[in-house]
Amino acid sequence: MQKIFRNNAFLMVLSFLLSQPFLSADSLELAKEKHNTMAEQSTANIEVYSHVVVGRVLDIVTKKPVMSASVEIKDFLSDNKQVAYSDKSGQFTFRLEGGKQYRLTTLNNTGEIEDAKTISTIGAEPIIQVLLFWKTNIEQPVVLKRGTKNEIKSDNTASPIKKETEKVKKEKVVYRIQAGSFSKGGHNSAAARIDKSLTIKSETTNGGMIRLMVGEFSNVSDARKLSHDLQKKGFAKAFVVVYVDGLRTNLTATQAEQKYENR
């Protein structure tokens, strides 16, 4: 009966392995050896160590194997721990008991977790494959020639770096209110209804219409107040116009406030 159990278990594991492209030939042989070792034990031990984890540690950027990476696996309930180190192909293996859950981690040299996975042997296949990723950049050592110092040569031809204290020129932002757009001559009667203490200017469009522009403010809140006052006086279409360095823009008052007044 025990012999039949071992043969059936091996055939099941072998069939599973051959269908998986993830494992290398070396890993396949290693998994076979582990299974054969378990099969030679007593029936009780076979039931205890019923699963094998075969994994690899890869660099998350280059996807190349990470050699000598520390890998730990802990039983969630008993906290029993196994430790292994990845080989030159980044591979590692663990034997596990059935019907349990484990936490699998790979650690860097400072003990920080690079990656972690939960492994369950509850109803799982005998061979469990897993990939762990190494997120920390692996620094390459700097090799200096004999007789030289670790110095950075200066390039005298390089452009001098400007001092941080130099100020960046800011655009001049002005807010005016367009009271309306009128045909030629109509803007004069409209301007007569506006407070003479305010700055009043006119702009001619390509279509020959004349825009009546009122006020000149450095902040949008004052411009909005005047726009509301003009609307109450009959200029229902009055709105704030934004000028940057003397040029009219299509920015709304809110957009200009966010872009220029909060800098």
PDB file of C-alpha atoms in Angstrom:
ATOM      1  CA  MET A   1       0.000   0.000   0.000  1.00  0.00           C
ATOM      2  CA  GLN A   2       2.834   2.394   0.903  1.00  0.00           C
ATOM      3  CA  LYS A   3       4.626   1.596  -2.369  1.00  0.00           C
ATOM      4  CA  ILE A   4       1.514   2.369  -4.405  1.00  0.00           C
ATOM      5  CA  PHE A   5       1.134   5.690  -2.559  1.00  0.00           C
ATOM      6  CA  ARG A   6       4.716   6.671  -3.337  1.00  0.00           C
ATOM      7  CA  ASN A   7       4.456   5.789  -7.031  1.00  0.00           C
ATOM      8  CA  ASN A   8       1.185   7.637  -7.494  1.00  0.00           C
ATOM      9  CA  ALA A   9       2.520  10.695  -5.668  1.00  0.00           C
ATOM     10  CA  PHE A  10       5.674  10.757  -7.786  1.00  0.00           C
ATOM     11  CA  LEU A  11       3.747  10.428 -11.067  1.00  0.00           C
ATOM     12  CA  MET A  12       1.467  13.269 -10.029  1.00  0.00           C
ATOM     13  CA  VAL A  13       4.409  15.526  -9.118  1.00  0.00           C
ATOM     14  CA  LEU A  14       6.355  14.633 -12.275  1.00  0.00           C
ATOM     15  CA  SER A  15       3.346  15.343 -14.494  1.00  0.00           C
ATOM     16  CA  PHE A  16       2.888  18.725 -12.810  1.00  0.00           C
ATOM     17  CA  LEU A  17       6.564  19.638 -13.175  1.00  0.00           C
ATOM     18  CA  LEU A  18       6.761  18.741 -16.860  1.00  0.00           C
ATOM     19  CA  SER A  19       3.804  21.027 -17.588  1.00  0.00           C
ATOM     20  CA  GLN A  20       5.504  24.043 -15.958  1.00  0.00           C
ATOM     21  CA  PRO A  21       8.065  26.056 -18.023  1.00  0.00           C
ATOM     22  CA  PHE A  22       9.156  28.028 -14.962  1.00  0.00           C
ATOM     23  CA  LEU A  23      11.549  25.411 -13.494  1.00  0.00           C
ATOM     24  CA  SER A  24      15.029  24.780 -14.868  1.00  0.00           C
ATOM     25  CA  ALA A  25      16.406  21.271 -15.366  1.00  0.00           C
ATOM     26  CA  ASP A  26      18.444  21.613 -12.152  1.00  0.00           C
ATOM     27  CA  SER A  27      15.360  22.626 -10.192  1.00  0.00           C
ATOM     28  CA  LEU A  28      13.430  19.712 -11.657  1.00  0.00           C
ATOM     29  CA  GLU A  29      16.106  17.252 -10.515  1.00  0.00           C
ATOM     30  CA  LEU A  30      16.236  18.908  -7.116  1.00  0.00           C
ATOM     31  CA  ALA A  31      12.461  18.605  -6.718  1.00  0.00           C
ATOM     32  CA  LYS A  32      12.646  14.933  -7.736  1.00  0.00           C
ATOM     33  CA  GLU A  33      15.378  14.279  -5.174  1.00  0.00           C
ATOM     34  CA  LYS A  34      13.346  15.934  -2.442  1.00  0.00           C
ATOM     35  CA  HIS A  35      10.284  13.907  -3.366  1.00  0.00           C
ATOM     36  CA  ASN A  36      12.289  10.644  -3.435  1.00  0.00           C
ATOM     37  CA  THR A  37      13.757  11.473  -0.037  1.00  0.00           C
ATOM     38  CA  MET A  38      10.287  11.986   1.369  1.00  0.00           C
ATOM     39  CA  ALA A  39       9.075   8.770  -0.237  1.00  0.00           C
ATOM     40  CA  GLU A  40      11.791   6.804   1.536  1.00  0.00           C
ATOM     41  CA  GLN A  41      10.608   8.004   4.925  1.00  0.00           C
ATOM     42  CA  SER A  42       7.815   6.444   6.943  1.00  0.00           C
ATOM     43  CA  THR A  43       4.202   6.964   5.943  1.00  0.00           C
ATOM     44  CA  ALA A  44       3.791   9.436   8.815  1.00  0.00           C
ATOM     45  CA  ASN A  45       6.673  11.579   7.608  1.00  0.00           C
ATOM     46  CA  ILE A  46       5.362  11.508   4.049  1.00  0.00           C
ATOM     47  CA  GLU A  47       2.106  12.966   5.279  1.00  0.00           C
ATOM     48  CA  VAL A  48       3.964  15.697   7.232  1.00  0.00           C
ATOM     49  CA  TYR A  49       6.263  16.909   4.414  1.00  0.00           C
ATOM     50  CA  SER A  50       3.866  16.695   1.507  1.00  0.00           C
ATOM     51  CA  HIS A  51       4.791  19.857  -0.422  1.00  0.00           C
ATOM     52  CA  VAL A  52       7.891  21.489  -1.916  1.00  0.00           C
ATOM     53  CA  VAL A  53       8.223  25.218  -2.653  1.00  0.00           C
ATOM     54  CA  VAL A  54      10.510  25.986  -5.594  1.00  0.00           C
ATOM     55  CA  GLY A  55      11.101  29.684  -6.210  1.00  0.00           C
ATOM     56  CA  ARG A  56      13.360  32.321  -7.683  1.00  0.00           C
ATOM     57  CA  VAL A  57      14.477  35.788  -6.599  1.00  0.00           C
ATOM     58  CA  LEU A  58      14.667  38.296  -9.473  1.00  0.00           C
ATOM     59  CA  ASP A  59      15.681  41.937  -9.701  1.00  0.00           C
ATOM     60  CA  ILE A  60      12.444  43.876 -10.228  1.00  0.00           C
ATOM     61  CA  VAL A  61      14.016  46.182 -12.853  1.00  0.00           C
ATOM     62  CA  THR A  62      16.346  43.947 -14.858  1.00  0.00           C
ATOM     63  CA  LYS A  63      14.470  40.684 -14.154  1.00  0.00           C
ATOM     64  CA  LYS A  64      17.869  39.027 -13.671  1.00  0.00           C
ATOM     65  CA  PRO A  65      18.445  36.433 -10.909  1.00  0.00           C
ATOM     66  CA  VAL A  66      19.619  37.698  -7.517  1.00  0.00           C
ATOM     67  CA  MET A  67      22.273  35.427  -6.009  1.00  0.00           C
ATOM     68  CA  SER A  68      22.686  34.791  -2.251  1.00  0.00           C
ATOM     69  CA  ALA A  69      19.410  36.505  -1.368  1.00  0.00           C
ATOM     70  CA  SER A  70      18.168  35.548   2.101  1.00  0.00           C
ATOM     71  CA  VAL A  71      14.760  33.846   1.914  1.00  0.00           C
ATOM     72  CA  GLU A  72      12.668  32.934   4.980  1.00  0.00           C
ATOM     73  CA  ILE A  73       9.438  30.989   5.330  1.00  0.00           C
ATOM     74  CA  LYS A  74       7.388  30.927   8.544  1.00  0.00           C
ATOM     75  CA  ASP A  75       4.411  28.876   9.646  1.00  0.00           C
ATOM     76  CA  PHE A  76       1.615  31.335  10.506  1.00  0.00           C
ATOM     77  CA  LEU A  77       0.488  29.321  13.530  1.00  0.00           C
ATOM     78  CA  SER A  78       3.660  27.975  15.136  1.00  0.00           C
ATOM     79  CA  ASP A  79       6.023  30.662  13.793  1.00  0.00           C
ATOM     80  CA  ASN A  80       8.538  27.921  12.929  1.00  0.00           C
ATOM     81  CA  LYS A  81      11.051  29.333  10.480  1.00  0.00           C
ATOM     82  CA  GLN A  82      13.207  27.942   7.676  1.00  0.00           C
ATOM     83  CA  VAL A  83      15.971  29.961   5.977  1.00  0.00           C
ATOM     84  CA  ALA A  84      17.549  29.454   2.562  1.00  0.00           C
ATOM     85  CA  TYR A  85      19.798  31.443   0.208  1.00  0.00           C
ATOM     86  CA  SER A  86      19.208  31.765  -3.516  1.00  0.00           C
ATOM     87  CA  ASP A  87      21.780  30.148  -5.812  1.00  0.00           C
ATOM     88  CA  LYS A  88      23.433  31.747  -8.855  1.00  0.00           C
ATOM     89  CA  SER A  89      20.227  31.292 -10.846  1.00  0.00           C
ATOM     90  CA  GLY A  90      18.217  32.940  -8.046  1.00  0.00           C
ATOM     91  CA  GLN A  91      16.512  29.669  -7.071  1.00  0.00           C
ATOM     92  CA  PHE A  92      15.638  28.288  -3.635  1.00  0.00           C
ATOM     93  CA  THR A  93      13.548  25.404  -2.228  1.00  0.00           C
ATOM     94  CA  PHE A  94      11.667  24.554   0.980  1.00  0.00           C
ATOM     95  CA  ARG A  95       9.855  21.420   2.221  1.00  0.00           C
ATOM     96  CA  LEU A  96       6.477  22.200   3.777  1.00  0.00           C
ATOM     97  CA  GLU A  97       3.770  20.440   5.719  1.00  0.00           C
ATOM     98  CA  GLY A  98       0.328  20.035   4.209  1.00  0.00           C
ATOM     99  CA  GLY A  99      -2.788  21.851   5.364  1.00  0.00           C
ATOM    100  CA  LYS A 100      -0.996  25.005   6.523  1.00  0.00           C
ATOM    101  CA  GLN A 101      -0.329  28.603   5.553  1.00  0.00           C
ATOM    102  CA  TYR A 102       3.106  30.212   5.441  1.00  0.00           C
ATOM    103  CA  ARG A 103       4.637  33.648   4.952  1.00  0.00           C
ATOM    104  CA  LEU A 104       7.527  33.709   2.476  1.00  0.00           C
ATOM    105  CA  THR A 105       9.894  36.707   2.478  1.00  0.00           C
ATOM    106  CA  THR A 106      13.207  37.757   0.977  1.00  0.00           C
ATOM    107  CA  LEU A 107      15.381  40.134   2.999  1.00  0.00           C
ATOM    108  CA  ASN A 108      18.193  42.486   2.025  1.00  0.00           C
ATOM    109  CA  ASN A 109      21.463  42.960   3.911  1.00  0.00           C
ATOM    110  CA  THR A 110      19.895  45.397   6.389  1.00  0.00           C
ATOM    111  CA  GLY A 111      17.085  42.983   7.264  1.00  0.00           C
ATOM    112  CA  GLU A 112      14.411  44.914   5.374  1.00  0.00           C
ATOM    113  CA  ILE A 113      11.776  42.948   3.486  1.00  0.00           C
ATOM    114  CA  GLU A 114      12.181  43.187  -0.280  1.00  0.00           C
ATOM    115  CA  ASP A 115       9.140  41.076  -1.166  1.00  0.00           C
ATOM    116  CA  ALA A 116       6.641  38.818   0.606  1.00  0.00           C
ATOM    117  CA  LYS A 117       4.124  36.180  -0.423  1.00  0.00           C
ATOM    118  CA  THR A 118       1.553  34.011   1.362  1.00  0.00           C
ATOM    119  CA  ILE A 119       1.936  30.305   0.614  1.00  0.00           C
ATOM    120  CA  SER A 120      -0.886  27.842   1.309  1.00  0.00           C
ATOM    121  CA  THR A 121      -0.546  24.057   1.200  1.00  0.00           C
ATOM    122  CA  ILE A 122      -4.269  23.588   1.817  1.00  0.00           C
ATOM    123  CA  GLY A 123      -5.505  21.699  -1.229  1.00  0.00           C
ATOM    124  CA  ALA A 124      -2.417  22.810  -3.181  1.00  0.00           C
ATOM    125  CA  GLU A 125      -0.342  20.884  -5.736  1.00  0.00           C
ATOM    126  CA  PRO A 126       2.722  19.032  -4.335  1.00  0.00           C
ATOM    127  CA  ILE A 127       5.106  21.450  -6.070  1.00  0.00           C
ATOM    128  CA  ILE A 128       4.436  25.157  -5.473  1.00  0.00           C
ATOM    129  CA  GLN A 129       6.218  27.704  -7.679  1.00  0.00           C
ATOM    130  CA  VAL A 130       6.771  31.302  -6.640  1.00  0.00           C
ATOM    131  CA  LEU A 131       8.618  34.414  -7.785  1.00  0.00           C
ATOM    132  CA  LEU A 132      10.063  36.977  -5.363  1.00  0.00           C
ATOM    133  CA  PHE A 133      11.276  40.372  -6.540  1.00  0.00           C
ATOM    134  CA  TRP A 134      14.248  42.325  -5.221  1.00  0.00           C
ATOM    135  CA  LYS A 135      13.326  46.022  -5.264  1.00  0.00           C
ATOM    136  CA  THR A 136      16.511  47.590  -3.850  1.00  0.00           C
ATOM    137  CA  ASN A 137      19.025  48.747  -6.440  1.00  0.00           C
ATOM    138  CA  ILE A 138      22.102  46.545  -6.396  1.00  0.00           C
ATOM    139  CA  GLU A 139      25.042  48.938  -6.403  1.00  0.00           C
ATOM    140  CA  GLN A 140      28.061  47.967  -8.461  1.00  0.00           C
ATOM    141  CA  PRO A 141      31.452  48.487  -6.764  1.00  0.00           C
ATOM    142  CA  VAL A 142      33.647  51.271  -8.123  1.00  0.00           C
ATOM    143  CA  VAL A 143      37.066  49.926  -9.148  1.00  0.00           C
ATOM    144  CA  LEU A 144      39.867  52.494  -9.030  1.00  0.00           C
ATOM    145  CA  LYS A 145      43.123  52.146 -10.899  1.00  0.00           C
ATOM    146  CA  ARG A 146      46.214  51.754  -8.754  1.00  0.00           C
ATOM    147  CA  GLY A 147      47.845  55.061  -7.921  1.00  0.00           C
ATOM    148  CA  THR A 148      44.737  57.142  -8.573  1.00  0.00           C
ATOM    149  CA  LYS A 149      42.422  58.874  -6.147  1.00  0.00           C
ATOM    150  CA  ASN A 150      38.673  58.774  -6.074  1.00  0.00           C
ATOM    151  CA  GLU A 151      38.344  62.307  -7.423  1.00  0.00           C
ATOM    152  CA  ILE A 152      35.922  63.930  -9.790  1.00  0.00           C
ATOM    153  CA  LYS A 153      37.677  65.880 -12.513  1.00  0.00           C
ATOM    154  CA  SER A 154      36.363  69.352 -13.165  1.00  0.00           C
ATOM    155  CA  ASP A 155      35.547  70.446 -16.675  1.00  0.00           C
ATOM    156  CA  ASN A 156      36.834  73.979 -17.097  1.00  0.00           C
ATOM    157  CA  THR A 157      34.928  74.354 -20.354  1.00  0.00           C
ATOM    158  CA  ALA A 158      31.573  73.763 -18.706  1.00  0.00           C
ATOM    159  CA  SER A 159      29.187  76.676 -18.323  1.00  0.00           C
ATOM    160  CA  PRO A 160      29.196  78.182 -14.827  1.00  0.00           C
ATOM    161  CA  ILE A 161      26.231  77.272 -12.640  1.00  0.00           C
ATOM    162  CA  LYS A 162      24.058  80.245 -11.839  1.00  0.00           C
ATOM    163  CA  LYS A 163      23.642  81.097  -8.194  1.00  0.00           C
ATOM    164  CA  GLU A 164      20.378  80.062  -6.602  1.00  0.00           C
ATOM    165  CA  THR A 165      19.940  83.587  -5.285  1.00  0.00           C
ATOM    166  CA  GLU A 166      19.320  84.938  -8.779  1.00  0.00           C
ATOM    167  CA  LYS A 167      15.662  85.843  -9.082  1.00  0.00           C
ATOM    168  CA  VAL A 168      13.485  84.491 -11.870  1.00  0.00           C
ATOM    169  CA  LYS A 169      11.636  87.244 -13.685  1.00  0.00           C
ATOM    170  CA  LYS A 170       7.917  87.055 -12.944  1.00  0.00           C
ATOM    171  CA  GLU A 171       5.265  87.962 -15.463  1.00  0.00           C
ATOM    172  CA  LYS A 172       3.314  91.142 -14.805  1.00  0.00           C
ATOM    173  CA  VAL A 173      -0.341  90.195 -14.362  1.00  0.00           C
ATOM    174  CA  VAL A 174      -3.126  92.782 -14.621  1.00  0.00           C
ATOM    175  CA  TYR A 175      -6.888  92.269 -14.262  1.00  0.00           C
ATOM    176  CA  ARG A 176      -9.369  94.461 -16.150  1.00  0.00           C
ATOM    177  CA  ILE A 177     -13.129  94.229 -16.539  1.00  0.00           C
ATOM    178  CA  GLN A 178     -14.735  94.111 -19.947  1.00  0.00           C
ATOM    179  CA  ALA A 179     -17.978  96.018 -19.462  1.00  0.00           C
ATOM    180  CA  GLY A 180     -19.210  95.146 -22.916  1.00  0.00           C
ATOM    181  CA  SER A 181     -18.530  95.047 -26.644  1.00  0.00           C
ATOM    182  CA  PHE A 182     -20.093  97.812 -28.743  1.00  0.00           C
ATOM    183  CA  SER A 183     -20.360  99.002 -32.301  1.00  0.00           C
ATOM    184  CA  LYS A 184     -18.411 102.119 -33.210  1.00  0.00           C
ATOM    185  CA  GLY A 185     -19.677 105.090 -31.204  1.00  0.00           C
ATOM    186  CA  GLY A 186     -21.808 103.013 -28.862  1.00  0.00           C
ATOM    187  CA  HIS A 187     -19.012 102.648 -26.327  1.00  0.00           C
ATOM    188  CA  ASN A 188     -18.992 106.403 -25.630  1.00  0.00           C
ATOM    189  CA  SER A 189     -22.496 106.444 -24.177  1.00  0.00           C
ATOM    190  CA  ALA A 190     -21.689 103.315 -22.165  1.00  0.00           C
ATOM    191  CA  ALA A 191     -18.515 104.889 -20.768  1.00  0.00           C
ATOM    192  CA  ALA A 192     -20.523 107.932 -19.620  1.00  0.00           C
ATOM    193  CA  ARG A 193     -22.370 105.677 -17.149  1.00  0.00           C
ATOM    194  CA  ILE A 194     -19.151 104.532 -15.447  1.00  0.00           C
ATOM    195  CA  ASP A 195     -17.431 106.212 -12.490  1.00  0.00           C
ATOM    196  CA  LYS A 196     -14.870 108.674 -13.896  1.00  0.00           C
ATOM    197  CA  SER A 197     -12.380 107.799 -11.139  1.00  0.00           C
ATOM    198  CA  LEU A 198     -11.832 104.400 -12.769  1.00  0.00           C
ATOM    199  CA  THR A 199      -9.393 103.739 -15.590  1.00  0.00           C
ATOM    200  CA  ILE A 200     -11.351 103.334 -18.827  1.00  0.00           C
ATOM    201  CA  LYS A 201      -9.777 102.005 -22.024  1.00  0.00           C
ATOM    202  CA  SER A 202     -11.074 100.721 -25.338  1.00  0.00           C
ATOM    203  CA  GLU A 203      -9.911  97.880 -27.581  1.00  0.00           C
ATOM    204  CA  THR A 204     -10.895  97.374 -31.201  1.00  0.00           C
ATOM    205  CA  THR A 205     -11.449  93.803 -32.376  1.00  0.00           C
ATOM    206  CA  ASN A 206     -10.676  92.468 -35.868  1.00  0.00           C
ATOM    207  CA  GLY A 207     -14.386  92.621 -36.594  1.00  0.00           C
ATOM    208  CA  GLY A 208     -14.521  96.342 -35.851  1.00  0.00           C
ATOM    209  CA  MET A 209     -16.280  96.020 -32.484  1.00  0.00           C
ATOM    210  CA  ILE A 210     -15.027  98.089 -29.564  1.00  0.00           C
ATOM    211  CA  ARG A 211     -14.468  96.525 -26.148  1.00  0.00           C
ATOM    212  CA  LEU A 212     -14.927  98.835 -23.173  1.00  0.00           C
ATOM    213  CA  MET A 213     -12.298  97.927 -20.546  1.00  0.00           C
ATOM    214  CA  VAL A 214     -12.629  99.270 -16.999  1.00  0.00           C
ATOM    215  CA  GLY A 215     -10.182  99.277 -14.078  1.00  0.00           C
ATOM    216  CA  GLU A 216      -6.694  97.888 -13.654  1.00  0.00           C
ATOM    217  CA  PHE A 217      -5.953  95.626 -10.686  1.00  0.00           C
ATOM    218  CA  SER A 218      -3.062  93.487  -9.483  1.00  0.00           C
ATOM    219  CA  ASN A 219      -5.294  91.028  -7.617  1.00  0.00           C
ATOM    220  CA  VAL A 220      -8.344  89.164  -8.813  1.00  0.00           C
ATOM    221  CA  SER A 221     -10.524  89.829  -5.757  1.00  0.00           C
ATOM    222  CA  ASP A 222     -10.689  93.588  -6.444  1.00  0.00           C
ATOM    223  CA  ALA A 223     -11.394  92.905 -10.116  1.00  0.00           C
ATOM    224  CA  ARG A 224     -14.250  90.555  -9.253  1.00  0.00           C
ATOM    225  CA  LYS A 225     -15.805  93.174  -6.944  1.00  0.00           C
ATOM    226  CA  LEU A 226     -15.821  95.785  -9.709  1.00  0.00           C
ATOM    227  CA  SER A 227     -17.232  93.254 -12.170  1.00  0.00           C
ATOM    228  CA  HIS A 228     -20.169  92.609  -9.826  1.00  0.00           C
ATOM    229  CA  ASP A 229     -20.729  96.357  -9.328  1.00  0.00           C
ATOM    230  CA  LEU A 230     -20.848  96.936 -13.104  1.00  0.00           C
ATOM    231  CA  GLN A 231     -23.326  94.074 -13.523  1.00  0.00           C
ATOM    232  CA  LYS A 232     -25.608  95.760 -10.973  1.00  0.00           C
ATOM    233  CA  LYS A 233     -25.388  99.019 -12.965  1.00  0.00           C
ATOM    234  CA  GLY A 234     -26.697  97.390 -16.134  1.00  0.00           C
ATOM    235  CA  PHE A 235     -23.561  95.895 -17.663  1.00  0.00           C
ATOM    236  CA  ALA A 236     -24.919  92.356 -17.415  1.00  0.00           C
ATOM    237  CA  LYS A 237     -22.130  90.772 -19.482  1.00  0.00           C
ATOM    238  CA  ALA A 238     -19.237  92.324 -17.531  1.00  0.00           C
ATOM    239  CA  PHE A 239     -16.420  89.879 -16.743  1.00  0.00           C
ATOM    240  CA  VAL A 240     -12.783  89.817 -15.638  1.00  0.00           C
ATOM    241  CA  VAL A 241     -10.071  89.700 -18.326  1.00  0.00           C
ATOM    242  CA  VAL A 242      -6.497  88.656 -17.548  1.00  0.00           C
ATOM    243  CA  TYR A 243      -3.492  90.429 -19.105  1.00  0.00           C
ATOM    244  CA  VAL A 244       0.035  89.051 -18.831  1.00  0.00           C
ATOM    245  CA  ASP A 245       2.929  91.341 -19.748  1.00  0.00           C
ATOM    246  CA  GLY A 246       0.473  93.653 -21.508  1.00  0.00           C
ATOM    247  CA  LEU A 247      -1.136  90.931 -23.621  1.00  0.00           C
ATOM    248  CA  ARG A 248      -4.749  89.830 -23.320  1.00  0.00           C
ATOM    249  CA  THR A 249      -5.111  86.118 -22.493  1.00  0.00           C
ATOM    250  CA  ASN A 250      -7.890  83.544 -22.536  1.00  0.00           C
ATOM    251  CA  LEU A 251      -7.321  82.636 -18.887  1.00  0.00           C
ATOM    252  CA  THR A 252     -10.278  82.834 -16.548  1.00  0.00           C
ATOM    253  CA  ALA A 253      -9.961  84.753 -13.295  1.00  0.00           C
ATOM    254  CA  THR A 254      -9.835  81.506 -11.329  1.00  0.00           C
ATOM    255  CA  GLN A 255      -7.128  80.015 -13.559  1.00  0.00           C
ATOM    256  CA  ALA A 256      -5.007  83.144 -13.283  1.00  0.00           C
ATOM    257  CA  GLU A 257      -5.442  83.239  -9.518  1.00  0.00           C
ATOM    258  CA  GLN A 258      -4.203  79.654  -9.198  1.00  0.00           C
ATOM    259  CA  LYS A 259      -1.325  80.160 -11.611  1.00  0.00           C
ATOM    260  CA  TYR A 260       0.014  83.549 -10.575  1.00  0.00           C
ATOM    261  CA  GLU A 261      -1.278  84.659  -7.188  1.00  0.00           C
ATOM    262  CA  ASN A 262      -0.431  81.402  -5.360  1.00  0.00           C
ATOM    263  CA  ARG A 263       3.177  81.230  -6.545  1.00  0.00           C
TER     264      ARG A 263
END
